[in-house]
CSV table of C-alpha atoms in Angstrom, one decimal:
chain,number,residue,atom,x,y,z
A,250,UNK,CA,0.0,0.0,0.0
A,251,UNK,CA,1.2,3.4,-0.8
A,252,UNK,CA,0.3,6.0,1.7
A,253,UNK,CA,-1.0,9.3,0.2
A,254,UNK,CA,-4.1,10.5,2.3
A,255,UNK,CA,-3.9,11.3,5.9
A,256,UNK,CA,-6.9,12.1,8.1
A,257,UNK,CA,-6.1,14.1,11.3
A,258,UNK,CA,-9.1,13.4,13.4
A,259,UNK,CA,-9.8,14.7,17.1
A,260,UNK,CA,-11.5,12.1,19.3
A,261,UNK,CA,-15.2,13.0,20.2
A,262,UNK,CA,-14.6,13.5,23.8
A,263,UNK,CA,-16.7,16.1,25.9
A,264,UNK,CA,-16.6,16.9,29.6
A,265,UNK,CA,-18.7,20.2,29.6
A,266,UNK,CA,-15.7,22.2,30.6
A,267,UNK,CA,-13.8,24.1,28.0
A,268,UNK,CA,-16.5,23.7,25.5
A,269,UNK,CA,-18.8,25.9,27.6
A,270,UNK,CA,-16.9,29.0,26.7
A,271,UNK,CA,-16.6,28.5,23.0
A,272,UNK,CA,-15.3,26.1,20.3
A,273,UNK,CA,-11.5,25.6,20.3
A,274,UNK,CA,-9.7,24.5,17.3
A,275,UNK,CA,-6.7,22.1,17.6
A,276,UNK,CA,-3.6,24.2,16.7
A,277,UNK,CA,-1.2,21.1,16.7
A,278,UNK,CA,-3.2,19.7,13.8
A,279,UNK,CA,-2.7,22.9,11.9
A,280,UNK,CA,1.0,22.5,12.3
A,281,UNK,CA,1.0,18.7,11.5
A,282,UNK,CA,-1.2,19.3,8.5
A,283,UNK,CA,1.1,21.9,7.1
A,284,UNK,CA,4.2,19.5,7.5
A,285,UNK,CA,2.3,16.6,5.9
A,286,UNK,CA,1.3,18.7,2.9
A,287,UNK,CA,4.9,20.1,2.5
A,288,UNK,CA,6.0,16.5,2.5
A,289,UNK,CA,3.6,15.7,-0.5
A,290,UNK,CA,0.6,14.1,1.5
A,291,UNK,CA,-3.0,14.9,1.1
A,292,UNK,CA,-4.6,15.9,4.4
A,293,UNK,CA,-8.1,16.1,5.9
A,294,UNK,CA,-8.2,18.3,9.1
A,295,UNK,CA,-11.4,16.8,10.8
A,296,UNK,CA,-12.2,18.2,14.3
A,297,UNK,CA,-14.8,15.7,15.2
A,298,UNK,CA,-14.8,16.9,18.7
A,299,UNK,CA,-15.5,20.6,18.0
A,300,UNK,CA,-18.3,19.6,15.4
A,301,UNK,CA,-19.9,17.4,18.0
A,302,UNK,CA,-20.0,14.4,15.7
A,303,UNK,CA,-20.8,11.1,16.9
A,304,UNK,CA,-19.5,7.9,15.6
A,305,UNK,CA,-21.9,7.5,12.5
A,306,UNK,CA,-20.9,11.0,11.4
A,307,UNK,CA,-17.1,9.9,11.9
A,308,UNK,CA,-17.7,6.8,9.8
A,309,UNK,CA,-19.2,8.8,6.9
A,310,UNK,CA,-16.2,11.3,7.0
A,311,UNK,CA,-13.7,8.5,6.9
A,312,UNK,CA,-15.6,6.6,4.2
A,313,UNK,CA,-15.8,9.7,2.0
A,314,UNK,CA,-12.1,10.7,2.4
A,315,UNK,CA,-10.8,7.3,2.2
A,316,UNK,CA,-7.6,7.8,4.3
A,317,UNK,CA,-4.5,5.5,4.2
A,318,UNK,CA,-3.6,6.8,7.8
A,319,UNK,CA,-5.7,8.1,10.6
A,320,UNK,CA,-3.8,10.0,13.2
A,321,UNK,CA,-5.5,11.4,16.3
A,322,UNK,CA,-4.3,13.1,19.5
A,323,UNK,CA,-5.2,12.7,23.2
A,324,UNK,CA,-4.8,14.5,26.4
A,325,UNK,CA,-5.3,12.0,29.4
A,326,UNK,CA,-9.2,12.6,29.7
A,327,UNK,CA,-9.6,11.9,25.9
A,328,UNK,CA,-7.3,8.9,25.6
A,329,UNK,CA,-10.1,6.3,25.9
A,330,UNK,CA,-11.9,7.8,22.9
A,331,UNK,CA,-8.7,8.3,21.0
A,332,UNK,CA,-8.0,4.6,21.3
A,333,UNK,CA,-11.6,3.8,20.3
A,334,UNK,CA,-11.2,5.9,17.3
A,335,UNK,CA,-8.0,4.0,16.1
A,336,UNK,CA,-10.0,0.7,16.5
A,337,UNK,CA,-13.0,2.3,14.7
A,338,UNK,CA,-10.9,3.3,11.7
A,339,UNK,CA,-9.6,-0.2,11.4
A,340,UNK,CA,-13.1,-1.6,11.5
A,341,UNK,CA,-14.0,0.7,8.5
A,342,UNK,CA,-10.7,-0.5,6.8
A,343,UNK,CA,-8.3,-2.9,8.4
A,344,UNK,CA,-5.4,-1.6,6.2
A,345,UNK,CA,-5.6,1.9,7.6
A,346,UNK,CA,-2.4,2.8,9.6
A,347,UNK,CA,-3.4,4.3,13.0
A,348,UNK,CA,-1.1,6.9,14.8
A,349,UNK,CA,-1.6,8.4,18.3
A,350,UNK,CA,0.2,11.4,19.7
A,351,UNK,CA,0.2,14.2,22.3
A,352,UNK,CA,1.1,14.3,26.0
A,353,UNK,CA,-0.5,11.2,27.3
A,354,UNK,CA,0.8,8.9,24.6
A,355,UNK,CA,4.2,10.5,24.9
A,356,UNK,CA,4.6,9.3,28.4
A,357,UNK,CA,2.1,6.3,28.6
A,358,UNK,CA,3.0,4.6,25.4
A,359,UNK,CA,4.0,1.4,27.1
A,360,UNK,CA,0.6,1.0,28.8
A,361,UNK,CA,-1.2,1.9,25.6
A,362,UNK,CA,0.6,-0.4,23.2
A,363,UNK,CA,0.5,-3.3,25.7
A,364,UNK,CA,-3.3,-3.0,26.0
A,365,UNK,CA,-4.3,-1.8,22.5
A,366,UNK,CA,-1.5,-2.6,19.9
A,367,UNK,CA,-4.3,-4.2,17.9
A,368,UNK,CA,-5.9,-0.6,17.4
A,369,UNK,CA,-2.8,1.8,17.6
A,370,UNK,CA,-0.1,1.0,15.1
A,371,UNK,CA,2.4,3.8,16.1
A,372,UNK,CA,2.7,6.4,19.0
A,373,UNK,CA,4.4,9.7,18.1
A,374,UNK,CA,6.6,10.8,21.2
A,375,UNK,CA,6.9,14.6,21.4
A,376,UNK,CA,6.5,16.9,18.5
A,377,UNK,CA,4.9,15.5,15.4
A,378,UNK,CA,5.9,17.8,12.6
A,379,UNK,CA,9.0,16.0,11.6
A,380,UNK,CA,8.3,12.6,12.9
A,381,UNK,CA,4.9,11.7,11.2
A,382,UNK,CA,5.9,12.8,7.7
A,383,UNK,CA,9.3,10.9,8.1
A,384,UNK,CA,7.5,7.7,9.3
A,385,UNK,CA,5.0,7.8,6.4
A,386,UNK,CA,7.8,8.3,3.9
A,387,UNK,CA,9.7,5.3,5.7
A,388,UNK,CA,6.5,3.1,5.4
A,389,UNK,CA,6.2,4.0,1.8
A,390,UNK,CA,9.9,3.1,1.0
A,391,UNK,CA,9.4,-0.2,2.8
A,392,UNK,CA,12.1,0.7,5.3
A,393,UNK,CA,12.3,-0.1,8.9
A,394,UNK,CA,10.4,2.5,11.2
A,395,UNK,CA,13.0,1.8,14.0
A,396,UNK,CA,15.1,4.2,12.0
A,397,UNK,CA,12.5,7.0,12.6
A,398,UNK,CA,13.3,9.1,16.0
A,399,UNK,CA,10.4,9.7,18.4
A,400,UNK,CA,8.3,6.7,18.0
A,401,UNK,CA,7.1,3.7,19.9
A,402,UNK,CA,5.3,0.8,18.4
A,403,UNK,CA,4.5,-2.9,19.0
A,404,UNK,CA,6.7,-5.6,17.3
A,405,UNK,CA,7.4,-9.3,18.2
A,406,UNK,CA,5.5,-9.4,21.2
A,407,UNK,CA,6.8,-6.2,22.8
A,408,UNK,CA,7.1,-2.4,22.6
A,409,UNK,CA,9.9,-0.8,20.4
A,410,UNK,CA,11.0,2.5,21.4
A,411,UNK,CA,13.1,4.6,19.0
A,412,UNK,CA,15.6,7.3,20.2
A,413,UNK,CA,14.1,10.5,21.3
A,414,UNK,CA,13.9,13.3,18.5
A,415,UNK,CA,15.4,16.6,19.4
A,416,UNK,CA,13.1,19.6,19.6
A,417,UNK,CA,12.4,21.8,16.6
A,418,UNK,CA,14.1,25.1,17.2
A,419,UNK,CA,13.4,27.1,14.2
A,420,UNK,CA,9.6,27.4,14.7
A,421,UNK,CA,9.2,30.3,12.1
A,422,UNK,CA,10.0,27.7,9.5
A,423,UNK,CA,7.1,25.6,10.2
A,424,UNK,CA,4.5,25.5,7.5
A,425,UNK,CA,0.8,26.0,8.7
A,426,UNK,CA,-2.5,24.8,7.1
A,427,UNK,CA,-4.9,27.5,8.3
A,428,UNK,CA,-6.8,26.9,5.0
A,429,UNK,CA,-8.0,23.5,6.1
A,430,UNK,CA,-9.6,24.8,9.2
A,431,UNK,CA,-13.6,24.7,9.2
A,432,UNK,CA,-13.7,28.3,10.5
A,433,UNK,CA,-17.4,28.7,11.1
A,434,UNK,CA,-17.6,26.4,14.0
A,435,UNK,CA,-14.9,28.1,16.1
A,436,UNK,CA,-16.6,30.9,18.2
A,437,UNK,CA,-16.1,32.6,21.5
A,438,UNK,CA,-19.3,32.9,23.4
A,439,UNK,CA,-18.1,35.5,25.9
A,440,UNK,CA,-17.6,38.1,22.9
A,441,UNK,CA,-20.9,37.5,21.1
A,442,UNK,CA,-19.7,34.4,19.3
A,443,UNK,CA,-16.7,36.1,17.8
A,444,UNK,CA,-14.5,34.0,15.5
A,445,UNK,CA,-11.8,32.4,17.6
A,446,UNK,CA,-8.4,30.9,16.7
A,447,UNK,CA,-5.8,29.2,18.9
A,448,UNK,CA,-2.3,30.3,18.1
A,449,UNK,CA,1.1,29.4,19.5
A,450,UNK,CA,4.0,31.9,19.8
A,451,UNK,CA,6.2,29.7,21.6
A,452,UNK,CA,6.8,26.1,23.0
A,453,UNK,CA,7.8,25.0,26.3
A,454,UNK,CA,8.0,25.7,29.9
A,455,UNK,CA,11.0,26.0,32.3
A,456,UNK,CA,9.1,25.7,35.5
A,457,UNK,CA,9.0,22.5,37.8
A,458,UNK,CA,5.4,22.3,38.8
A,459,UNK,CA,5.1,18.8,40.2
A,460,UNK,CA,1.5,18.3,39.2
A,461,UNK,CA,1.9,19.4,35.6
A,462,UNK,CA,2.4,17.7,32.3
A,463,UNK,CA,4.0,20.5,30.3
A,464,UNK,CA,7.3,20.8,32.0
A,465,UNK,CA,7.8,17.1,31.4
A,466,UNK,CA,6.5,17.4,27.8
A,467,UNK,CA,9.0,20.0,27.0
A,468,UNK,CA,11.8,18.9,29.4
A,469,UNK,CA,11.8,22.3,30.9
A,470,UNK,CA,13.0,23.9,27.7
A,471,UNK,CA,11.6,27.1,25.9
A,472,UNK,CA,11.8,28.1,22.3
A,473,UNK,CA,9.9,30.9,20.5
A,474,UNK,CA,8.7,32.2,17.2
A,475,UNK,CA,10.1,35.8,16.2
A,476,UNK,CA,7.8,38.6,17.1
A,477,UNK,CA,7.5,39.5,13.5
A,478,UNK,CA,6.6,36.0,12.4
A,479,UNK,CA,4.0,35.7,15.0
A,480,UNK,CA,2.4,39.0,14.5
A,481,UNK,CA,2.2,38.5,10.8
A,482,UNK,CA,0.3,35.4,11.4
A,483,UNK,CA,-2.2,37.2,13.6
A,484,UNK,CA,-2.7,39.7,10.8
A,485,UNK,CA,-3.3,36.9,8.3
A,486,UNK,CA,-5.8,35.3,10.5
A,487,UNK,CA,-7.7,38.6,10.9
A,488,UNK,CA,-7.6,39.7,7.2
A,489,UNK,CA,-8.1,36.4,5.3
A,490,UNK,CA,-10.2,34.2,7.9
A,491,UNK,CA,-12.1,36.9,9.8
A,492,UNK,CA,-10.6,35.9,13.3
A,493,UNK,CA,-11.6,38.4,16.0
A,494,UNK,CA,-10.1,36.7,19.1
A,495,UNK,CA,-7.1,34.5,19.5
A,496,UNK,CA,-6.1,32.4,22.4
A,497,UNK,CA,-2.4,31.8,23.1
A,498,UNK,CA,-1.7,28.1,23.7
A,499,UNK,CA,1.6,29.0,25.0
A,500,UNK,CA,2.4,28.1,28.7
A,501,UNK,CA,4.6,31.2,29.2
A,502,UNK,CA,4.5,33.5,26.1
A,503,UNK,CA,5.9,36.3,28.1
A,504,UNK,CA,9.2,34.4,29.2
A,505,UNK,CA,11.4,36.6,27.1
A,506,UNK,CA,10.4,40.1,28.1
A,507,UNK,CA,12.4,41.8,25.1
A,508,UNK,CA,10.6,39.6,22.5
A,509,UNK,CA,7.1,40.0,24.3
A,510,UNK,CA,7.6,43.8,24.3
A,511,UNK,CA,8.2,43.7,20.5
A,512,UNK,CA,5.0,41.6,19.9
A,513,UNK,CA,3.0,44.2,21.9
A,514,UNK,CA,4.7,47.1,20.1
A,515,UNK,CA,4.0,45.5,16.7
A,516,UNK,CA,0.5,44.8,17.5
A,517,UNK,CA,-0.1,48.5,18.5
A,518,UNK,CA,1.8,49.8,15.5
A,519,UNK,CA,0.1,47.6,13.0
A,520,UNK,CA,-3.3,47.9,14.7
A,521,UNK,CA,-3.8,44.1,14.6
A,522,UNK,CA,-7.6,43.6,14.8
A,523,UNK,CA,-7.3,40.5,17.0
A,524,UNK,CA,-8.0,40.4,20.9
A,525,UNK,CA,-5.7,38.1,22.8
A,526,UNK,CA,-6.5,35.7,25.6
A,527,UNK,CA,-3.5,34.3,27.2
A,528,UNK,CA,-2.0,32.4,30.2
A,529,UNK,CA,1.2,33.5,31.9
A,530,UNK,CA,3.1,33.3,35.3
A,531,UNK,CA,2.6,35.6,38.4
A,532,UNK,CA,6.3,36.4,38.2
A,533,UNK,CA,6.1,37.8,34.5
A,534,UNK,CA,3.0,39.9,35.4
A,535,UNK,CA,5.0,41.4,38.5
A,536,UNK,CA,8.0,41.9,36.2
A,537,UNK,CA,5.8,43.8,33.6
A,538,UNK,CA,4.1,46.1,36.1
A,539,UNK,CA,5.4,49.1,34.2
A,540,UNK,CA,4.0,48.1,30.9
A,541,UNK,CA,0.5,46.6,31.8
A,542,UNK,CA,-1.0,49.6,29.8
A,543,UNK,CA,0.8,48.4,26.8
A,544,UNK,CA,-0.7,44.9,27.3
A,545,UNK,CA,-4.2,46.5,27.1
A,546,UNK,CA,-3.4,48.8,24.1
A,547,UNK,CA,-2.1,45.9,22.2
A,548,UNK,CA,-5.2,44.0,22.6
A,549,UNK,CA,-4.7,41.7,25.5
A,550,UNK,CA,-8.2,41.4,27.1
A,551,UNK,CA,-7.9,38.3,29.3
A,552,UNK,CA,-5.0,36.9,31.4
A,553,UNK,CA,-5.0,33.8,33.3
A,554,UNK,CA,-2.4,33.2,36.1
A,555,UNK,CA,-2.1,29.9,37.9
A,556,UNK,CA,-2.6,30.6,41.6
A,557,UNK,CA,-3.4,27.0,42.3
A,558,UNK,CA,-3.3,27.0,46.1
A,559,UNK,CA,-4.0,29.1,49.0
A,560,UNK,CA,-1.3,27.9,51.4
A,561,UNK,CA,2.4,28.4,51.0
A,562,UNK,CA,2.9,24.6,52.0
A,563,UNK,CA,0.8,23.5,49.1
A,564,UNK,CA,2.4,26.0,46.7
A,565,UNK,CA,5.7,24.4,47.8
A,566,UNK,CA,4.5,20.9,47.3
A,567,UNK,CA,3.4,21.9,43.8
A,568,UNK,CA,6.8,23.5,43.2
A,569,UNK,CA,5.1,26.7,42.1
A,570,UNK,CA,8.1,28.7,43.1
A,571,UNK,CA,5.9,31.8,44.0
A,572,UNK,CA,4.7,33.3,47.3
A,573,UNK,CA,1.1,33.4,48.3
A,574,UNK,CA,1.1,37.2,48.5
A,575,UNK,CA,2.5,37.6,44.9
A,576,UNK,CA,-0.7,36.1,43.4
A,577,UNK,CA,-2.8,38.9,44.9
A,578,UNK,CA,-0.3,41.5,43.5
A,579,UNK,CA,-0.5,40.0,40.1
A,580,UNK,CA,-4.1,39.9,39.9
A,581,UNK,CA,-4.4,43.5,41.1
A,582,UNK,CA,-2.1,44.6,38.4
A,583,UNK,CA,-4.3,42.8,35.7
A,584,UNK,CA,-7.4,44.3,37.1
A,585,UNK,CA,-5.7,47.7,37.3
A,586,UNK,CA,-5.1,47.5,33.5
A,587,UNK,CA,-8.7,46.9,33.0
A,588,UNK,CA,-7.9,43.2,31.6
A,589,UNK,CA,-10.1,40.3,32.6
A,590,UNK,CA,-8.2,38.4,35.4
A,591,UNK,CA,-8.7,34.7,35.7
A,592,UNK,CA,-7.1,32.1,38.0
A,593,UNK,CA,-7.7,28.6,39.4
A,594,UNK,CA,-7.3,26.7,42.7
A,595,UNK,CA,-6.6,23.0,42.7
A,596,UNK,CA,-8.7,21.2,45.3
A,597,UNK,CA,-9.1,17.6,46.4
A,598,UNK,CA,-5.8,16.9,47.9
A,599,UNK,CA,-5.5,14.3,50.4
A,600,UNK,CA,-5.5,16.7,53.4
A,601,UNK,CA,-8.5,18.8,52.2
A,602,UNK,CA,-11.6,19.1,54.1
A,603,UNK,CA,-14.9,21.2,53.8
A,604,UNK,CA,-13.2,23.8,56.3
A,605,UNK,CA,-10.1,24.0,54.2
A,606,UNK,CA,-12.1,24.4,50.9
A,607,UNK,CA,-14.2,27.2,52.6
A,608,UNK,CA,-10.8,29.0,53.4
A,609,UNK,CA,-9.7,28.7,49.9
A,610,UNK,CA,-13.0,30.3,48.8
A,611,UNK,CA,-12.5,33.3,51.1
A,612,UNK,CA,-9.1,33.6,49.9
A,613,UNK,CA,-10.2,33.7,46.3
A,614,UNK,CA,-12.6,36.5,47.1
A,615,UNK,CA,-9.7,38.4,48.6
A,616,UNK,CA,-7.6,37.8,45.5
A,617,UNK,CA,-10.6,39.3,43.6
A,618,UNK,CA,-10.0,37.8,40.1
A,619,UNK,CA,-12.8,38.4,37.7
A,620,UNK,CA,-13.0,34.5,37.3
A,621,UNK,CA,-11.8,31.7,39.4
A,622,UNK,CA,-12.2,28.0,38.9
A,623,UNK,CA,-12.1,25.4,41.4
A,624,UNK,CA,-10.6,22.4,40.0
A,625,UNK,CA,-10.3,18.8,41.2
A,626,UNK,CA,-6.7,17.6,41.1
A,627,UNK,CA,-6.0,15.2,38.4
A,628,UNK,CA,-3.2,12.9,39.2
A,629,UNK,CA,-1.6,12.5,35.7
A,630,UNK,CA,0.1,9.1,35.8
A,631,UNK,CA,3.3,10.5,34.5
A,632,UNK,CA,3.6,13.6,36.8
A,633,UNK,CA,6.2,14.0,39.4
A,634,UNK,CA,3.7,14.2,42.2
A,635,UNK,CA,1.7,11.0,41.2
A,636,UNK,CA,3.7,8.5,43.5
A,637,UNK,CA,2.7,10.7,46.5
A,638,UNK,CA,-1.0,10.8,45.4
A,639,UNK,CA,-1.4,7.3,44.1
A,640,UNK,CA,-2.6,5.9,47.3
A,641,UNK,CA,-5.6,8.2,47.2
A,642,UNK,CA,-6.5,7.5,43.6
A,643,UNK,CA,-10.3,6.6,43.6
A,644,UNK,CA,-10.6,5.7,40.0
A,645,UNK,CA,-8.5,4.8,36.9
A,646,UNK,CA,-11.1,5.7,34.6
A,647,UNK,CA,-9.1,8.4,32.5
A,648,UNK,CA,-12.2,10.0,31.1
A,649,UNK,CA,-12.9,11.4,34.5
A,650,UNK,CA,-9.4,13.1,34.7
A,651,UNK,CA,-10.9,16.4,33.4
A,652,UNK,CA,-10.3,18.6,36.4
A,653,UNK,CA,-14.1,18.6,37.2
A,654,UNK,CA,-14.9,15.2,38.4
A,655,UNK,CA,-13.0,14.1,41.5
A,656,UNK,CA,-10.3,11.5,41.0
A,657,UNK,CA,-8.6,11.6,44.4
A,658,UNK,CA,-10.4,10.6,47.6
A,659,UNK,CA,-9.2,12.9,50.4
A,660,UNK,CA,-8.5,11.3,53.8
A,661,UNK,CA,-11.5,12.9,55.4
A,662,UNK,CA,-14.1,13.3,52.7
A,663,UNK,CA,-15.8,10.9,50.2
A,664,UNK,CA,-15.5,11.8,46.5
A,665,UNK,CA,-19.3,12.6,46.3
A,666,UNK,CA,-18.7,15.1,49.2
A,667,UNK,CA,-15.7,16.7,47.5
A,668,UNK,CA,-17.8,17.0,44.2
A,669,UNK,CA,-20.5,18.8,46.1
A,670,UNK,CA,-17.9,21.2,47.7
A,671,UNK,CA,-16.4,21.9,44.4
A,672,UNK,CA,-19.8,23.0,43.1
A,673,UNK,CA,-20.4,25.1,46.2
A,674,UNK,CA,-17.1,26.8,45.8
A,675,UNK,CA,-18.1,28.1,42.4
A,676,UNK,CA,-21.5,29.2,43.6
A,677,UNK,CA,-20.1,31.2,46.5
A,678,UNK,CA,-17.4,32.9,44.5
A,679,UNK,CA,-19.5,33.9,41.6
A,680,UNK,CA,-22.4,35.1,43.6
A,681,UNK,CA,-19.9,37.2,45.5
A,682,UNK,CA,-18.7,38.5,42.2
A,683,UNK,CA,-22.1,39.4,40.9
A,684,UNK,CA,-23.0,41.2,44.2
A,685,UNK,CA,-20.2,43.5,43.3
A,686,UNK,CA,-20.8,43.7,39.6
A,687,UNK,CA,-21.6,47.4,39.7
A,688,UNK,CA,-18.0,48.0,40.8
A,689,UNK,CA,-16.5,47.0,37.6
A,690,UNK,CA,-15.9,49.0,34.4
A,691,UNK,CA,-18.8,49.0,31.9
A,692,UNK,CA,-17.0,46.6,29.4
A,693,UNK,CA,-16.1,44.2,32.3
A,694,UNK,CA,-19.7,44.3,33.4
A,695,UNK,CA,-20.9,43.3,29.9
A,696,UNK,CA,-18.2,40.5,29.9
A,697,UNK,CA,-19.2,39.2,33.3
A,698,UNK,CA,-22.8,39.1,32.2
A,699,UNK,CA,-21.8,37.0,29.2
A,700,UNK,CA,-19.9,34.8,31.5
A,701,UNK,CA,-23.0,34.2,33.7
A,702,UNK,CA,-24.9,33.4,30.6
A,703,UNK,CA,-22.5,30.9,29.7
A,704,UNK,CA,-22.6,29.4,33.2
A,705,UNK,CA,-26.4,29.3,33.3
A,706,UNK,CA,-27.0,28.2,29.8
A,707,UNK,CA,-24.0,26.2,28.5
A,708,UNK,CA,-21.8,25.0,31.4
A,709,UNK,CA,-21.4,22.1,33.8
A,710,UNK,CA,-22.0,24.7,36.6
A,711,UNK,CA,-25.6,25.4,35.3
A,712,UNK,CA,-27.3,23.7,38.2
A,713,UNK,CA,-25.3,25.1,40.9
A,714,UNK,CA,-25.3,28.6,39.5
A,715,UNK,CA,-29.2,28.7,39.1
A,716,UNK,CA,-29.5,27.4,42.7
A,717,UNK,CA,-27.1,30.0,43.9
A,718,UNK,CA,-28.8,33.0,42.2
A,719,UNK,CA,-32.1,32.0,43.9
A,720,UNK,CA,-30.3,32.0,47.4
A,721,UNK,CA,-28.3,35.3,46.8
A,722,UNK,CA,-30.5,37.3,44.6
A,723,UNK,CA,-31.8,39.5,47.6
A,724,UNK,CA,-28.3,40.6,48.4
A,725,UNK,CA,-27.7,42.2,45.1
A,726,UNK,CA,-28.2,45.8,44.1
A,727,UNK,CA,-31.3,46.3,42.0
A,728,UNK,CA,-29.7,47.4,39.0
A,729,UNK,CA,-27.6,44.2,39.0
A,730,UNK,CA,-30.6,42.1,39.4
A,731,UNK,CA,-32.2,43.7,36.4
A,732,UNK,CA,-29.1,43.0,34.4
A,733,UNK,CA,-29.2,39.3,35.6
A,734,UNK,CA,-32.8,38.9,34.5
A,735,UNK,CA,-31.8,39.5,30.9
A,736,UNK,CA,-29.3,36.6,31.2
A,737,UNK,CA,-31.7,34.1,32.8
A,738,UNK,CA,-34.3,34.7,30.1
A,739,UNK,CA,-31.9,33.6,27.5
A,740,UNK,CA,-32.5,30.0,26.0
A,741,UNK,CA,-29.7,27.4,25.7
A,742,UNK,CA,-28.4,27.2,22.2
A,743,UNK,CA,-27.6,23.9,20.5
A,744,UNK,CA,-23.8,23.4,19.5
A,745,UNK,CA,-23.2,25.0,16.1
A,746,UNK,CA,-22.4,22.4,13.5
A,747,UNK,CA,-21.7,22.3,9.8
A,748,UNK,CA,-22.0,19.4,7.3
A,749,UNK,CA,-19.0,17.1,6.9
A,750,UNK,CA,-16.9,17.9,3.9
A,751,UNK,CA,-17.3,15.6,1.0
């Protein structure tokens, strides 16, 4: 068989978390599709997850495209569906070669291949832009895949692991396949369904957070695109594809201040019509206190910083390398620049109790971010912290490792009790925020009302938020209650879909 046609397909996994705010494209596939086309292959970029397609829809798309290879991607919570997708492709055509990549597969290839080597032919470990085209070229030549760096696969009753592939350093040189993206489905609810892109300006993370996967995946390295190259891409997305909002997928886009300032200056100078949503570190916000106005003028509208914990002992366990009081300072700087501030708190650790969670909620109110999320610790099986948490793991069902459903059982709580406390945390925090909605600037008021609309009509928090509004409504100023009535009168919308491509 000669390999010519490759289908890149996202697994149809949903948890009600990220999809509540909008529809997010897979930027990794944009890169991999570009690399495959540059190597002479025909590619179908098929985001079955974002299309909300079910298995019969996926069958139709595969049968229509007739791929020689189906490649998919998986974070831990979606790995079950990714493996099922590989097996599903082989049911349609046993000759299809299946490939699986991303963080979970990179670290758990041994477990995967031992259990499902009849479904998964190859695992790509690490970045895929060079590895996948080289693998397919190797197979076309009838050569030995053992010569291809960055793979794992099953042969002769065992797992074969090839040498690790070095990271790609010239990120500016990577071709992109933005023209394959099915743009109408990618929208951001919090800005009136504005067209949304996910973009990457850098890769890597040099931090040592013990619960996180990214510093492991990138081996605490960091590489970046040039400011000119990245801003030119934002201009292309705006002018050619109508993108209004872009979320940076980078873990720390601001790591190199000189480069970051150049990006901001270029966005201001060129009047790039794209608003940015981003994540960065508390340390970098404190460092950039003198240029937060430049962030805002450049179009940065929303910044997430990871507080993660309310006690210094837990921060130290997480190896966050920050002090508790620094998080408050960083959030104050973001708020002071009239940028939406967001953070999260990781709960459900072995020592957690209802009382400790209540203390975290009060701390969240004190920190005063616009948005706070109370997440259930997900003990990634490859994370540094996992051996310490493993005795408390209550389920090995990876589909639940989505930061919403409890996976650990604290010493003094049941998992059901923990789930209730997580829901109550969101109730209490957001009712406090909406009681003080009138204190925000007009544009933030409008944004937060959109957020409430999302919570009530599109989110996994819908039940808790509706109940909390009934309990807390009497405590709100009359003008806020009037605004909230307009939100609660909205009807929930069905997910936007478009027909499969022929």
